[in-house]
Coordinates of N, CA and C and ligand atoms in Angstrom, one line a residue:
M25 N -7.2 2.8 27.5 CA -6.7 3.0 26.1 C -7.1 4.4 25.3
K26 N -6.3 5.4 25.1 CA -7.2 6.6 24.5 C -7.8 6.2 23.0
T27 N -8.7 7.4 22.6 CA -9.9 7.1 21.5 C -9.0 8.0 20.4
I28 N -9.3 7.5 19.2 CA -9.1 8.7 17.9 C -10.4 8.4 17.4
M29 N -10.7 9.9 17.2 CA -11.8 9.8 16.2 C -10.7 10.3 14.8
V30 N -11.5 9.2 13.2 CA -10.8 9.8 13.0 C -11.8 9.8 11.3
D31 N -12.0 11.0 10.6 CA -12.5 11.7 9.7 C -12.3 11.0 8.2
M32 N -13.2 10.5 7.8 CA -12.6 9.8 6.3 C -12.5 10.7 5.2
D33 N -13.4 11.5 4.8 CA -13.4 12.2 3.8 C -12.1 13.5 3.6
D34 N -11.4 13.1 2.7 CA -10.1 14.1 2.2 C -8.8 13.9 4.0
V35 N -9.5 13.0 4.3 CA -8.5 12.1 5.6 C -7.8 10.9 5.0
L36 N -8.7 10.0 5.1 CA -8.6 8.7 4.6 C -8.3 8.3 3.3
T37 N -9.3 9.0 2.4 CA -9.5 9.1 1.0 C -9.9 10.1 0.6
Y38 N -9.7 10.7 -0.6 CA -10.3 11.6 -1.4 C -11.6 10.8 -2.3
G39 N -11.7 10.0 -2.2 CA -13.2 9.6 -2.9 C -12.7 10.0 -4.4
N40 N -13.9 9.8 -5.0 CA -13.4 10.0 -6.6 C -14.7 11.4 -6.7
F41 N -14.9 12.1 -6.1 CA -16.0 13.1 -5.8 C -15.3 14.3 -7.1
S42 N -14.1 14.7 -7.1 CA -13.7 15.8 -7.8 C -13.4 15.2 -9.3
K43 N -13.4 14.0 -9.2 CA -13.2 13.2 -10.9 C -14.8 13.4 -11.2
I44 N -15.8 12.8 -10.5 CA -16.7 13.3 -11.0 C -17.3 14.4 -11.3
L45 N -17.1 15.7 -10.7 CA -17.1 16.7 -10.8 C -16.7 17.1 -12.1
E46 N -15.6 17.0 -12.1 CA -14.5 17.2 -13.5 C -15.2 17.1 -14.5
D47 N -15.8 15.1 -14.6 CA -16.2 14.9 -15.9 C -17.9 15.8 -16.1
Y48 N -18.4 16.1 -15.1 CA -19.7 16.6 -15.4 C -19.2 17.9 -16.3
L49 N -18.3 18.9 -15.5 CA -18.0 20.1 -16.1 C -17.4 20.0 -17.5
G50 N -16.8 19.1 -17.5 CA -16.0 19.1 -18.8 C -14.6 19.4 -18.7
Y51 N -14.3 20.1 -17.6 CA -12.7 20.6 -17.1 C -12.5 20.5 -15.9
K52 N -11.3 20.9 -15.9 CA -10.8 20.9 -14.3 C -10.8 22.2 -13.7
P53 N -11.7 22.5 -12.7 CA -11.8 23.9 -12.0 C -10.3 24.3 -11.5
D54 N -10.0 25.2 -11.3 CA -8.8 25.9 -10.3 C -9.1 25.5 -8.8
Y55 N -8.7 24.6 -8.4 CA -9.1 24.3 -6.9 C -8.1 25.2 -6.0
D56 N -7.2 25.5 -6.7 CA -6.4 26.7 -5.8 C -7.2 27.9 -5.2
S57 N -7.8 28.2 -6.0 CA -8.9 29.5 -6.0 C -10.3 29.1 -5.2
I58 N -10.3 27.8 -5.1 CA -11.6 27.4 -4.5 C -11.5 27.7 -3.3
K59 N -12.5 28.5 -2.1 CA -12.4 28.3 -0.7 C -13.3 28.0 0.2
T60 N -14.8 27.5 -0.7 CA -15.4 26.7 0.3 C -15.5 25.3 0.6
Y61 N -16.0 25.3 1.9 CA -15.9 23.7 2.0 C -16.4 22.5 1.3
Y62 N -17.0 23.2 0.3 CA -18.3 22.0 -0.4 C -17.8 22.9 -2.1
I63 N -17.3 21.9 -2.3 CA -16.7 22.4 -3.6 C -17.6 22.2 -4.5
Q64 N -18.8 21.6 -4.3 CA -20.2 21.5 -5.6 C -20.7 22.9 -5.7
D65 N -20.1 23.8 -4.6 CA -20.7 25.4 -4.6 C -20.4 25.9 -5.9
I66 N -19.1 25.6 -6.5 CA -18.9 26.3 -7.7 C -19.8 25.8 -8.8
L67 N -20.5 25.0 -8.8 CA -21.6 24.8 -9.7 C -22.6 25.9 -10.2
G68 N -23.0 26.2 -9.2 CA -24.1 27.5 -9.1 C -25.6 26.8 -9.5
D69 N -26.0 27.4 -11.1 CA -27.2 27.0 -11.6 C -27.0 25.7 -11.5
K70 N -26.0 24.8 -11.9 CA -26.0 23.5 -12.7 C -26.1 22.5 -11.4
K71 N -26.2 22.7 -10.1 CA -26.3 21.9 -9.2 C -27.3 21.1 -9.2
E72 N -28.3 21.7 -9.6 CA -29.5 20.4 -9.5 C -29.6 19.4 -10.2
D73 N -28.9 19.9 -11.4 CA -28.9 19.1 -12.5 C -27.6 17.6 -12.1
F74 N -26.8 18.5 -11.8 CA -25.3 17.5 -11.3 C -25.7 16.7 -10.2
F75 N -26.8 17.0 -9.1 CA -27.1 16.1 -8.1 C -28.2 14.8 -8.6
S76 N -28.8 15.7 -9.7 CA -29.8 14.2 -10.2 C -29.2 13.2 -10.5
K77 N -28.1 13.2 -11.1 CA -27.3 12.3 -11.6 C -26.2 11.7 -10.6
F78 N -25.8 12.7 -9.6 CA -24.9 12.0 -8.6 C -25.6 11.2 -7.8
K79 N -26.9 11.2 -7.5 CA -27.2 10.6 -6.4 C -27.3 9.1 -6.5
D80 N -26.9 8.4 -7.6 CA -27.0 7.1 -7.8 C -25.3 6.6 -8.0
M81 N -24.6 7.5 -8.3 CA -23.1 7.2 -8.2 C -22.7 6.9 -6.9
D82 N -21.7 5.9 -7.0 CA -20.6 5.6 -5.6 C -19.5 6.3 -6.0
M83 N -19.3 7.4 -5.2 CA -17.8 7.9 -5.7 C -16.9 7.4 -5.1
Y84 N -17.1 6.2 -4.0 CA -15.9 5.8 -3.4 C -15.3 4.0 -4.5
E85 N -16.3 4.1 -5.2 CA -16.1 2.8 -6.3 C -14.5 3.3 -6.8
N86 N -14.1 2.2 -6.8 CA -12.2 2.3 -7.3 C -11.5 3.5 -6.3
A87 N -12.0 4.1 -5.3 CA -11.2 4.9 -4.3 C -10.1 4.4 -3.9
T88 N -9.3 4.9 -3.4 CA -7.8 4.2 -2.8 C -7.9 5.0 -1.3
L89 N -7.5 4.5 -0.7 CA -6.8 5.1 1.0 C -5.8 5.8 0.6
L90 N -5.3 7.1 1.3 CA -4.3 7.7 1.1 C -2.8 6.9 1.4
P91 N -2.0 7.5 1.0 CA -0.4 6.8 1.3 C -0.2 6.8 2.6
D92 N 0.2 5.8 2.9 CA 0.5 5.2 4.4 C -0.7 5.2 5.5
C93 N -1.5 5.2 4.9 CA -3.1 5.4 6.0 C -3.4 4.4 6.6
Y94 N -3.1 2.9 5.8 CA -3.3 1.5 5.8 C -2.5 1.3 7.3
E95 N -1.1 1.5 6.6 CA -0.1 1.0 7.9 C 0.3 1.9 8.9
V96 N 0.1 3.1 9.0 CA 0.1 3.4 10.2 C -1.1 3.2 11.3
L97 N -2.4 3.3 10.7 CA -3.7 3.2 11.2 C -3.7 1.9 11.8
E98 N -3.2 0.9 11.0 CA -3.1 -0.7 12.1 C -2.1 -0.3 13.2
E99 N -1.2 0.3 12.7 CA -0.2 0.4 13.9 C -0.7 1.0 14.9
L100 N -1.6 2.3 15.0 CA -1.9 2.7 16.0 C -3.2 2.0 16.8
S101 N -3.5 1.0 16.0 CA -4.6 0.3 16.3 C -4.0 -0.5 17.6
N102 N -3.0 -0.6 17.8 CA -2.1 -1.5 19.0 C -2.3 -0.6 20.3
Y103 N -2.1 0.4 20.1 CA -2.2 1.6 21.2 C -3.7 2.1 21.6
Y104 N -4.3 2.7 20.3 CA -5.5 3.3 20.4 C -6.7 2.7 20.2
K105 N -7.5 3.2 20.3 CA -8.9 2.6 20.4 C -9.2 3.7 18.9
I106 N -9.5 3.1 17.9 CA -10.2 4.1 16.5 C -11.3 4.0 16.4
Y107 N -12.0 5.1 16.3 CA -13.0 5.1 15.4 C -13.2 5.9 14.2
I108 N -14.0 5.6 13.4 CA -14.2 6.2 12.0 C -15.4 6.8 12.0
C109 N -14.9 8.3 11.8 CA -16.3 9.2 12.3 C -16.4 10.0 11.0
T110 N -17.9 9.9 9.9 CA -17.9 10.3 8.9 C -19.5 10.8 8.9
D111 N -19.5 11.9 8.2 CA -21.0 12.5 7.8 C -21.4 11.9 6.2
N112 N -22.6 11.4 6.5 CA -23.1 10.9 5.2 C -24.3 11.6 4.3
I113 N -24.4 12.9 5.2 CA -25.2 13.6 4.4 C -25.0 14.1 3.6
W114 N -25.8 14.3 2.4 CA -25.6 15.4 1.0 C -26.8 16.1 1.4
R115 N -26.0 17.4 1.4 CA -26.9 18.5 1.7 C -27.8 19.1 0.6
E116 N -27.7 18.6 -0.5 CA -28.2 18.9 -1.8 C -29.6 18.2 -2.0
I117 N -28.8 16.7 -1.7 CA -30.1 15.9 -2.0 C -30.4 14.8 -0.6
I118 N -30.5 15.3 0.1 CA -31.0 14.7 1.6 C -31.5 13.5 1.6
E119 N -32.7 13.2 0.9 CA -33.6 12.0 0.9 C -32.5 10.7 0.4
F120 N -31.3 10.9 -0.1 CA -30.6 10.2 -0.7 C -29.5 9.9 -0.2
A121 N -29.6 10.4 0.9 CA -28.1 10.2 1.7 C -28.0 8.8 1.9
G122 N -28.8 7.8 2.0 CA -29.1 6.7 2.6 C -27.7 5.8 1.8
N123 N -28.1 6.3 0.4 CA -27.1 5.7 -0.8 C -25.6 5.9 -0.1
N124 N -25.3 7.2 0.3 CA -23.6 7.3 0.5 C -23.5 6.7 1.8
L125 N -24.2 6.3 2.5 CA -24.2 5.7 4.1 C -23.8 4.3 3.2
R126 N -24.2 3.9 2.4 CA -24.4 2.7 2.1 C -22.9 2.1 1.3
N127 N -22.5 3.5 0.6 CA -21.3 3.5 -0.6 C -19.8 3.5 0.7
K128 N -20.4 4.8 1.7 CA -19.2 4.8 2.7 C -18.7 3.7 3.6
Y129 N -19.7 2.5 4.0 CA -19.8 1.0 4.7 C -18.7 0.5 3.9
H130 N -19.2 0.4 2.7 CA -18.5 -0.5 1.9 C -17.2 -0.5 2.0
F131 N -17.2 1.0 1.3 CA -15.2 1.3 1.3 C -14.7 1.1 2.6
L132 N -15.4 1.2 4.0 CA -14.6 1.4 5.0 C -14.5 -0.4 5.2
Y133 N -15.6 -1.0 5.3 CA -15.4 -2.6 5.3 C -14.3 -3.4 4.8
E134 N -14.5 -2.7 3.3 CA -13.3 -3.4 2.4 C -12.1 -3.0 2.8
K135 N -11.8 -1.8 3.2 CA -10.3 -1.1 3.1 C -10.1 -1.2 4.2
L136 N -10.8 -1.2 5.4 CA -10.0 -1.2 7.0 C -10.2 -2.5 7.4
D137 N -10.0 -3.4 7.0 CA -10.3 -4.9 7.8 C -9.7 -5.1 9.2
F138 N -8.9 -4.5 9.5 CA -8.6 -4.5 11.0 C -9.7 -3.5 12.1
I139 N -10.4 -2.8 11.6 CA -11.4 -2.2 12.4 C -12.4 -2.8 12.5
E140 N -13.1 -3.1 13.6 CA -14.6 -3.5 13.4 C -15.7 -2.4 13.2
P141 N -16.7 -3.0 12.2 CA -17.5 -2.0 11.7 C -18.6 -1.2 12.9
K142 N -18.4 -2.2 14.2 CA -19.3 -0.9 15.1 C -18.3 0.2 15.9
N143 N -17.0 0.1 15.3 CA -16.3 1.5 15.0 C -16.6 2.2 14.3
F144 N -17.4 2.2 13.2 CA -17.7 3.1 12.3 C -19.0 3.9 12.7
I145 N -18.4 5.4 12.8 CA -19.7 6.1 13.3 C -20.0 7.3 12.3
F146 N -21.6 7.4 11.8 CA -22.3 7.9 10.7 C -23.0 9.0 11.5
V147 N -22.2 10.2 11.1 CA -23.1 11.5 11.9 C -22.8 12.6 11.0
G148 N -24.1 13.2 11.0 CA -24.0 14.7 10.4 C -23.3 15.8 11.6
D149 N -23.6 15.5 12.8 CA -23.0 16.2 13.6 C -21.8 16.0 14.8
K150 N -20.6 16.1 14.7 CA -19.9 15.4 15.4 C -19.1 15.8 16.3
T151 N -19.9 17.0 16.8 CA -19.4 17.6 18.1 C -20.0 16.5 19.1
I152 N -20.8 15.9 19.2 CA -21.7 15.0 19.9 C -20.4 13.8 20.3
V153 N -19.2 13.5 19.3 CA -18.6 12.5 19.7 C -17.4 13.0 20.6
N154 N -17.1 12.1 21.6 CA -16.3 12.6 22.6 C -15.0 11.1 22.7
C155 N -13.9 12.1 21.9 CA -12.7 10.9 21.7 C -11.5 12.1 22.2
D156 N -10.5 11.2 22.9 CA -9.0 11.8 23.1 C -8.6 13.2 22.2
I157 N -8.2 11.8 20.9 CA -7.9 12.7 19.7 C -8.6 12.4 18.7
K158 N -8.7 14.0 18.0 CA -9.5 13.9 16.9 C -8.4 14.4 15.5
I159 N -9.2 13.6 14.4 CA -8.5 14.2 12.9 C -9.3 14.2 12.5
D160 N -9.3 15.5 11.5 CA -10.5 15.7 10.4 C -9.5 17.0 9.7
D161 N -10.1 17.1 8.4 CA -10.0 18.3 7.6 C -10.8 19.5 8.1
K162 N -11.8 19.4 8.7 CA -13.1 20.7 8.9 C -12.2 20.8 10.4
I163 N -12.3 22.2 10.6 CA -11.5 22.6 12.2 C -12.6 22.7 13.3
G164 N -14.1 22.6 12.6 CA -14.6 22.5 13.8 C -15.2 21.4 14.4
N165 N -14.8 20.5 13.8 CA -15.1 18.8 13.8 C -14.2 18.4 14.7
I166 N -12.9 18.9 15.1 CA -12.0 18.5 16.1 C -11.9 19.1 17.6
D167 N -13.2 20.1 17.7 CA -13.4 20.7 19.2 C -13.5 19.5 19.9
G168 N -13.0 20.1 21.2 CA -13.3 19.3 22.3 C -12.4 18.4 22.8
A169 N -11.2 17.4 21.9 CA -10.4 16.9 22.0 C -9.2 17.5 22.5
A170 N -8.8 16.4 23.3 CA -7.4 17.1 24.0 C -5.9 17.6 23.2
T171 N -6.5 16.4 21.8 CA -5.2 16.5 20.5 C -6.1 16.4 19.8
K172 N -5.9 17.8 19.1 CA -6.7 18.0 17.9 C -5.5 18.5 16.5
L173 N -5.6 17.7 15.5 CA -4.9 17.1 14.5 C -5.9 17.6 13.4
L174 N -5.5 18.7 12.8 CA -5.9 19.3 11.4 C -5.4 18.5 10.2
F175 N -5.8 18.1 9.3 CA -5.3 17.3 8.1 C -5.8 18.4 7.2
T176 N -4.1 18.7 6.5 CA -4.5 19.9 5.5 C -5.1 19.6 4.2
A177 N -6.3 20.7 3.7 CA -6.9 20.5 2.9 C -7.1 22.2 2.1
W178 N -7.7 21.8 0.7 CA -8.0 23.3 0.0 C -8.4 24.5 1.1
H179 N -9.6 23.8 1.7 CA -10.2 24.7 2.6 C -9.4 25.3 3.8
N180 N -8.6 24.8 4.3 CA -8.0 25.2 5.5 C -6.8 25.5 5.6
K181 N -6.0 25.5 3.9 CA -4.8 26.0 3.9 C -4.3 27.1 4.4
D182 N -5.3 28.3 4.8 CA -4.7 29.4 4.5 C -4.8 29.7 6.4
L183 N -5.3 28.8 7.0 CA -5.4 29.2 8.4 C -3.6 29.0 9.0
T184 N -3.5 30.0 9.6 CA -1.5 30.3 9.7 C -1.5 29.6 10.7
E185 N -0.2 29.4 11.1 CA 0.4 28.4 12.2 C -0.2 29.0 13.5
D186 N -0.2 30.6 13.5 CA -0.9 31.4 15.0 C -2.2 31.1 15.2
E187 N -3.0 31.5 14.2 CA -4.4 31.2 13.8 C -4.5 29.5 14.8
L188 N -4.0 28.4 14.4 CA -3.8 27.0 14.7 C -3.3 26.9 16.4
K189 N -2.4 27.6 16.6 CA -1.9 27.6 18.1 C -2.5 28.1 19.1
E190 N -3.6 29.2 18.9 CA -4.4 29.7 19.5 C -5.3 28.8 20.0
Q191 N -5.8 27.7 18.9 CA -6.6 26.9 19.0 C -6.3 25.5 19.6
N192 N -5.0 25.9 19.6 CA -4.5 24.5 20.3 C -4.2 23.5 19.4
V193 N -4.4 23.6 18.0 CA -4.6 22.6 17.0 C -3.2 22.7 16.4
I194 N -2.9 21.1 15.6 CA -1.7 21.0 15.0 C -1.7 20.5 13.7
R195 N -1.2 21.2 12.5 CA -1.7 20.8 11.1 C -0.6 19.5 11.0
V196 N -1.3 18.6 10.3 CA -0.8 17.4 9.6 C -1.2 17.3 7.8
N197 N 0.2 17.1 7.7 CA 0.0 17.0 6.0 C 0.1 15.8 5.5
N198 N 0.0 14.7 6.5 CA 0.1 13.3 5.5 C 0.5 12.4 6.9
W199 N 0.2 11.4 6.3 CA 0.1 9.8 7.4 C 1.1 9.7 8.4
K200 N 2.3 10.1 7.6 CA 3.7 9.9 8.1 C 3.7 10.8 9.0
D201 N 3.1 12.3 9.0 CA 2.6 13.6 10.2 C 2.1 12.9 11.6
I202 N 1.1 12.1 11.0 CA 0.2 11.3 12.2 C 0.9 10.5 12.9
K203 N 1.7 9.6 12.3 CA 2.5 8.7 13.1 C 3.8 9.4 13.5
E204 N 4.4 10.1 13.3 CA 5.4 10.9 13.8 C 4.8 11.2 15.6
I205 N 3.8 11.9 15.4 CA 2.7 12.8 16.6 C 2.4 11.7 17.9
L206 N 1.7 10.6 17.0 CA 0.7 9.6 17.9 C 1.9 8.9 18.7
L207 N 2.6 8.4 17.9 CA 3.4 7.2 17.8 C 4.6 7.2 18.6
N208 N 5.3 8.6 18.1 CA 6.4 8.6 18.4 C 6.9 9.5 19.9
N209 N 5.8 9.5 20.6 CA 5.6 10.8 21.9 C 5.5 9.6 22.9
Ligands
LIG24 MG1 -13.3 15.4 5.8

């Protein structure tokens, strides 16, 4: 059976990070103009204050899976071995990253009841993971796979089709696209 590595944030779920950030700022930032991978970089000198509050929050509380994600993954699990691979390290508050691990584990355990928890991988450096197929929104994380699927996100939408082709990367915009590629071939 071929193996698939599936990223969590911005692939399975958006979590509630943007909502927490907007509540803190008191306004909705212009996401289209944000180019950085870490949205919190827009906080500037408010970052420390924000994270002192954020460290105790569960950003997956009330979070949902993206549309079609459950159904497609469940179907894929009949033909592939699925590993959910997610980075729990908070760069800004590294000593509290264990809270994030706990929250992520609970979310995955609750929402993806057909995937065994032994297939959850919590790792800061995903290059160590060797899977046939990798699905992630961060292009560096899909390196090394035979099939590389880049899930569209604000920080990768400017990558052109030519640039992706050069790196043998296929762009997917939603879970229906993933189904089309991995189940209909
Ligand atoms: Mg991600």
